[in-house]
Amino acid sequence: MPETSLDPAPPTDEQGTQQDTSGTPAAPATPAAPPVAPDPAAEQQLVAAEQRATEQTERAEQLQQALDAVQQALNPDGGEGGQDPAQLAAAVAERDTQLADLAGRLRTAQVELAAHRAASEHGARADRLLNSRAFLDSVSGLDPDAPKFGEQLGAAITAAVEADPDLYRAAPAGPARGGAEFNGPPAAERRPKTLHDAIAVRLGG
């Protein structure tokens, strides 16, 4: 039988890996791709986005706290449904009307008190001024807190007196009485009725 020639097996290294004996060097292994360097602009945008998100969260919490405070003020009893907005608006309008009415009454009382005090200074009768609808209407628009309130009130009192002096002008005060009052005729004109009275008159001079 003819002998079959067998090619000798390529040599192996110590780890059992066959070595390439063809003379062609083995291709080097592909190195791993280096890590991509972070983009500074992208990092800045990310930080800005996180900051905006944090600010929005804080703002939402503040708004919620404000809404809770308003709800507590409008519905202190803590009812589930709260009050009807229409009823709340009506209640607020009624309260404002009451406050305006009270403020008007207070202003009127202050004006009338000031007029009562200033009437005598302008020669007017305070009682008749305050009982006159025309005079009260003329001073209803005055503001007691205004700097020129006193001048405006005095002008209104003077105008009322000049328009109807018989009604508003105060009567002039009479002269003050001096000395003692005499009841009956003077003592010199009295005639003594008895001797005792005659002696008393004589001694009294």
Short mmCIF file of N, CA and C in Angstrom, two decimals, residues 78-173:
data_model
loop_
_atom_site.label_atom_id
_atom_site.label_comp_id
_atom_site.label_asym_id
_atom_site.label_seq_id
_atom_site.Cartn_x
_atom_site.Cartn_y
_atom_site.Cartn_z
N GLY A 78 -64.23 74.57 57.03
CA GLY A 78 -63.64 73.41 56.37
C GLY A 78 -64.65 72.48 55.75
N GLY A 79 -65.77 73.01 55.26
CA GLY A 79 -66.75 72.17 54.60
C GLY A 79 -66.21 71.58 53.32
N GLU A 80 -66.80 70.47 52.91
CA GLU A 80 -66.29 69.80 51.72
C GLU A 80 -66.50 70.63 50.47
N GLY A 81 -67.70 71.11 50.29
CA GLY A 81 -67.99 71.83 49.05
C GLY A 81 -67.61 73.29 49.09
N GLY A 82 -67.38 73.85 50.28
CA GLY A 82 -67.08 75.27 50.35
C GLY A 82 -68.34 76.08 50.06
N GLN A 83 -68.17 77.35 49.93
CA GLN A 83 -69.29 78.24 49.66
C GLN A 83 -69.40 78.50 48.17
N ASP A 84 -70.60 78.80 47.77
CA ASP A 84 -70.85 79.10 46.38
C ASP A 84 -70.20 80.44 46.03
N PRO A 85 -69.45 80.52 44.91
CA PRO A 85 -68.82 81.81 44.54
C PRO A 85 -69.82 82.94 44.42
N ALA A 86 -71.03 82.65 43.92
CA ALA A 86 -72.03 83.71 43.81
C ALA A 86 -72.44 84.22 45.19
N GLN A 87 -72.59 83.30 46.14
CA GLN A 87 -72.93 83.71 47.50
C GLN A 87 -71.80 84.50 48.13
N LEU A 88 -70.56 84.09 47.86
CA LEU A 88 -69.42 84.84 48.38
C LEU A 88 -69.39 86.25 47.82
N ALA A 89 -69.63 86.38 46.52
CA ALA A 89 -69.63 87.70 45.90
C ALA A 89 -70.74 88.57 46.48
N ALA A 90 -71.91 87.98 46.70
CA ALA A 90 -73.01 88.74 47.28
C ALA A 90 -72.69 89.17 48.71
N ALA A 91 -72.05 88.27 49.47
CA ALA A 91 -71.70 88.62 50.84
C ALA A 91 -70.67 89.73 50.88
N VAL A 92 -69.69 89.67 49.98
CA VAL A 92 -68.67 90.73 49.93
C VAL A 92 -69.29 92.06 49.53
N ALA A 93 -70.20 92.03 48.55
CA ALA A 93 -70.86 93.27 48.13
C ALA A 93 -71.70 93.87 49.25
N GLU A 94 -72.40 93.01 49.99
CA GLU A 94 -73.20 93.51 51.11
C GLU A 94 -72.32 94.11 52.20
N ARG A 95 -71.20 93.46 52.46
CA ARG A 95 -70.28 93.99 53.48
C ARG A 95 -69.73 95.34 53.05
N ASP A 96 -69.36 95.46 51.78
CA ASP A 96 -68.84 96.74 51.29
C ASP A 96 -69.89 97.84 51.39
N THR A 97 -71.15 97.48 51.10
CA THR A 97 -72.22 98.47 51.21
C THR A 97 -72.40 98.93 52.65
N GLN A 98 -72.36 97.99 53.58
CA GLN A 98 -72.50 98.35 54.99
C GLN A 98 -71.34 99.23 55.45
N LEU A 99 -70.14 98.90 55.02
CA LEU A 99 -68.98 99.72 55.41
C LEU A 99 -69.09 101.12 54.84
N ALA A 100 -69.53 101.23 53.59
CA ALA A 100 -69.68 102.55 52.98
C ALA A 100 -70.75 103.36 53.70
N ASP A 101 -71.85 102.70 54.09
CA ASP A 101 -72.91 103.40 54.81
C ASP A 101 -72.42 103.88 56.18
N LEU A 102 -71.68 103.04 56.88
CA LEU A 102 -71.15 103.45 58.18
C LEU A 102 -70.15 104.59 58.03
N ALA A 103 -69.33 104.53 57.00
CA ALA A 103 -68.37 105.61 56.78
C ALA A 103 -69.08 106.92 56.47
N GLY A 104 -70.18 106.86 55.70
CA GLY A 104 -70.94 108.07 55.42
C GLY A 104 -71.59 108.65 56.66
N ARG A 105 -72.12 107.78 57.51
CA ARG A 105 -72.73 108.28 58.75
C ARG A 105 -71.69 108.91 59.66
N LEU A 106 -70.55 108.30 59.75
CA LEU A 106 -69.49 108.86 60.59
C LEU A 106 -69.04 110.22 60.07
N ARG A 107 -68.90 110.35 58.76
CA ARG A 107 -68.49 111.63 58.18
C ARG A 107 -69.55 112.70 58.44
N THR A 108 -70.83 112.33 58.29
CA THR A 108 -71.90 113.29 58.55
C THR A 108 -71.90 113.75 60.00
N ALA A 109 -71.71 112.81 60.92
CA ALA A 109 -71.67 113.18 62.34
C ALA A 109 -70.50 114.11 62.64
N GLN A 110 -69.36 113.86 62.03
CA GLN A 110 -68.20 114.72 62.26
C GLN A 110 -68.44 116.13 61.71
N VAL A 111 -69.08 116.21 60.55
CA VAL A 111 -69.36 117.52 59.96
C VAL A 111 -70.36 118.29 60.82
N GLU A 112 -71.41 117.61 61.29
CA GLU A 112 -72.41 118.29 62.12
C GLU A 112 -71.81 118.76 63.44
N LEU A 113 -70.96 117.96 64.03
CA LEU A 113 -70.32 118.37 65.27
C LEU A 113 -69.43 119.59 65.04
N ALA A 114 -68.68 119.59 63.96
CA ALA A 114 -67.83 120.74 63.65
C ALA A 114 -68.67 121.98 63.37
N ALA A 115 -69.81 121.81 62.69
CA ALA A 115 -70.68 122.95 62.42
C ALA A 115 -71.28 123.50 63.71
N HIS A 116 -71.64 122.63 64.62
CA HIS A 116 -72.19 123.09 65.90
C HIS A 116 -71.16 123.91 66.67
N ARG A 117 -69.91 123.50 66.61
CA ARG A 117 -68.86 124.23 67.33
C ARG A 117 -68.51 125.55 66.65
N ALA A 118 -68.59 125.59 65.33
CA ALA A 118 -68.17 126.78 64.59
C ALA A 118 -69.29 127.79 64.38
N ALA A 119 -70.53 127.43 64.70
CA ALA A 119 -71.65 128.33 64.42
C ALA A 119 -71.51 129.64 65.16
N SER A 120 -71.19 129.59 66.44
CA SER A 120 -71.10 130.83 67.22
C SER A 120 -69.99 131.73 66.72
N GLU A 121 -68.92 131.16 66.18
CA GLU A 121 -67.83 131.98 65.67
C GLU A 121 -68.25 132.80 64.45
N HIS A 122 -69.28 132.33 63.74
CA HIS A 122 -69.75 133.03 62.55
C HIS A 122 -71.11 133.68 62.77
N GLY A 123 -71.50 133.85 64.03
CA GLY A 123 -72.74 134.54 64.33
C GLY A 123 -73.98 133.81 63.89
N ALA A 124 -73.98 132.49 63.98
CA ALA A 124 -75.12 131.71 63.52
C ALA A 124 -75.66 130.86 64.66
N ARG A 125 -76.90 130.45 64.51
CA ARG A 125 -77.54 129.57 65.48
C ARG A 125 -77.30 128.13 65.07
N ALA A 126 -76.61 127.40 65.91
CA ALA A 126 -76.25 126.03 65.57
C ALA A 126 -77.48 125.14 65.45
N ASP A 127 -78.48 125.34 66.33
CA ASP A 127 -79.64 124.47 66.31
C ASP A 127 -80.41 124.59 65.00
N ARG A 128 -80.53 125.82 64.49
CA ARG A 128 -81.27 126.00 63.25
C ARG A 128 -80.46 125.54 62.04
N LEU A 129 -79.16 125.68 62.10
CA LEU A 129 -78.34 125.19 61.00
C LEU A 129 -78.46 123.67 60.87
N LEU A 130 -78.38 122.99 62.01
CA LEU A 130 -78.41 121.53 61.97
C LEU A 130 -79.80 120.98 61.69
N ASN A 131 -80.82 121.81 61.84
CA ASN A 131 -82.18 121.39 61.49
C ASN A 131 -82.56 121.77 60.07
N SER A 132 -81.63 122.38 59.36
CA SER A 132 -81.90 122.83 57.99
C SER A 132 -81.37 121.79 57.01
N ARG A 133 -82.26 121.22 56.21
CA ARG A 133 -81.85 120.26 55.20
C ARG A 133 -80.99 120.92 54.14
N ALA A 134 -81.30 122.17 53.82
CA ALA A 134 -80.52 122.87 52.80
C ALA A 134 -79.07 123.05 53.26
N PHE A 135 -78.89 123.42 54.52
CA PHE A 135 -77.53 123.61 55.01
C PHE A 135 -76.79 122.28 55.09
N LEU A 136 -77.45 121.24 55.58
CA LEU A 136 -76.79 119.93 55.67
C LEU A 136 -76.41 119.40 54.29
N ASP A 137 -77.26 119.66 53.31
CA ASP A 137 -76.92 119.24 51.95
C ASP A 137 -75.71 120.01 51.43
N SER A 138 -75.58 121.27 51.83
CA SER A 138 -74.46 122.08 51.34
C SER A 138 -73.13 121.64 51.92
N VAL A 139 -73.15 120.99 53.08
CA VAL A 139 -71.89 120.55 53.71
C VAL A 139 -71.73 119.03 53.68
N SER A 140 -72.64 118.34 53.00
CA SER A 140 -72.56 116.87 53.00
C SER A 140 -71.34 116.36 52.25
N GLY A 141 -70.84 117.14 51.31
CA GLY A 141 -69.68 116.69 50.55
C GLY A 141 -68.34 117.07 51.14
N LEU A 142 -68.35 117.72 52.29
CA LEU A 142 -67.08 118.14 52.91
C LEU A 142 -66.40 116.95 53.58
N ASP A 143 -65.08 116.98 53.54
CA ASP A 143 -64.28 115.92 54.15
C ASP A 143 -63.66 116.45 55.43
N PRO A 144 -64.04 115.90 56.58
CA PRO A 144 -63.48 116.41 57.85
C PRO A 144 -61.97 116.28 57.94
N ASP A 145 -61.38 115.38 57.16
CA ASP A 145 -59.93 115.18 57.21
C ASP A 145 -59.18 116.06 56.23
N ALA A 146 -59.89 116.84 55.42
CA ALA A 146 -59.23 117.70 54.44
C ALA A 146 -58.55 118.87 55.13
N PRO A 147 -57.45 119.36 54.58
CA PRO A 147 -56.75 120.49 55.22
C PRO A 147 -57.59 121.76 55.31
N LYS A 148 -58.44 122.01 54.32
CA LYS A 148 -59.23 123.24 54.28
C LYS A 148 -60.67 123.01 54.73
N PHE A 149 -60.88 121.98 55.52
CA PHE A 149 -62.24 121.70 55.96
C PHE A 149 -62.81 122.85 56.78
N GLY A 150 -62.03 123.42 57.69
CA GLY A 150 -62.52 124.51 58.53
C GLY A 150 -62.93 125.72 57.71
N GLU A 151 -62.12 126.06 56.70
CA GLU A 151 -62.46 127.21 55.86
C GLU A 151 -63.74 126.94 55.06
N GLN A 152 -63.85 125.74 54.51
CA GLN A 152 -65.04 125.42 53.72
C GLN A 152 -66.30 125.40 54.58
N LEU A 153 -66.18 124.88 55.79
CA LEU A 153 -67.34 124.86 56.68
C LEU A 153 -67.73 126.28 57.09
N GLY A 154 -66.74 127.11 57.41
CA GLY A 154 -67.05 128.50 57.76
C GLY A 154 -67.71 129.25 56.63
N ALA A 155 -67.26 129.00 55.39
CA ALA A 155 -67.88 129.66 54.24
C ALA A 155 -69.33 129.21 54.07
N ALA A 156 -69.60 127.92 54.32
CA ALA A 156 -70.97 127.43 54.20
C ALA A 156 -71.87 128.04 55.27
N ILE A 157 -71.37 128.18 56.48
CA ILE A 157 -72.17 128.80 57.55
C ILE A 157 -72.44 130.27 57.24
N THR A 158 -71.43 130.98 56.78
CA THR A 158 -71.61 132.40 56.44
C THR A 158 -72.61 132.56 55.31
N ALA A 159 -72.53 131.68 54.31
CA ALA A 159 -73.46 131.76 53.19
C ALA A 159 -74.89 131.51 53.66
N ALA A 160 -75.09 130.58 54.58
CA ALA A 160 -76.44 130.31 55.08
C ALA A 160 -76.97 131.50 55.86
N VAL A 161 -76.14 132.13 56.67
CA VAL A 161 -76.59 133.30 57.45
C VAL A 161 -76.93 134.45 56.52
N GLU A 162 -76.11 134.68 55.51
CA GLU A 162 -76.38 135.78 54.59
C GLU A 162 -77.62 135.51 53.74
N ALA A 163 -77.88 134.24 53.43
CA ALA A 163 -79.06 133.92 52.62
C ALA A 163 -80.35 134.11 53.41
N ASP A 164 -80.35 133.82 54.69
CA ASP A 164 -81.56 133.96 55.51
C ASP A 164 -81.14 134.40 56.91
N PRO A 165 -80.82 135.68 57.07
CA PRO A 165 -80.34 136.13 58.39
C PRO A 165 -81.40 136.02 59.48
N ASP A 166 -82.68 136.21 59.13
CA ASP A 166 -83.71 136.12 60.15
C ASP A 166 -83.80 134.72 60.74
N LEU A 167 -83.43 133.73 59.96
CA LEU A 167 -83.54 132.36 60.42
C LEU A 167 -82.27 131.88 61.12
N TYR A 168 -81.14 132.23 60.57
CA TYR A 168 -79.89 131.64 61.05
C TYR A 168 -79.04 132.57 61.92
N ARG A 169 -79.24 133.88 61.82
CA ARG A 169 -78.36 134.78 62.56
C ARG A 169 -78.68 134.69 64.06
N ALA A 170 -77.64 134.61 64.84
CA ALA A 170 -77.81 134.55 66.29
C ALA A 170 -78.10 135.94 66.83
N ALA A 171 -78.97 136.01 67.85
CA ALA A 171 -79.31 137.30 68.45
C ALA A 171 -78.10 137.85 69.20
N PRO A 172 -77.87 139.16 69.09
CA PRO A 172 -76.73 139.74 69.82
C PRO A 172 -76.93 139.62 71.32
N ALA A 173 -75.88 139.36 71.99
CA ALA A 173 -75.96 139.23 73.45
C ALA A 173 -76.14 140.60 74.08
#
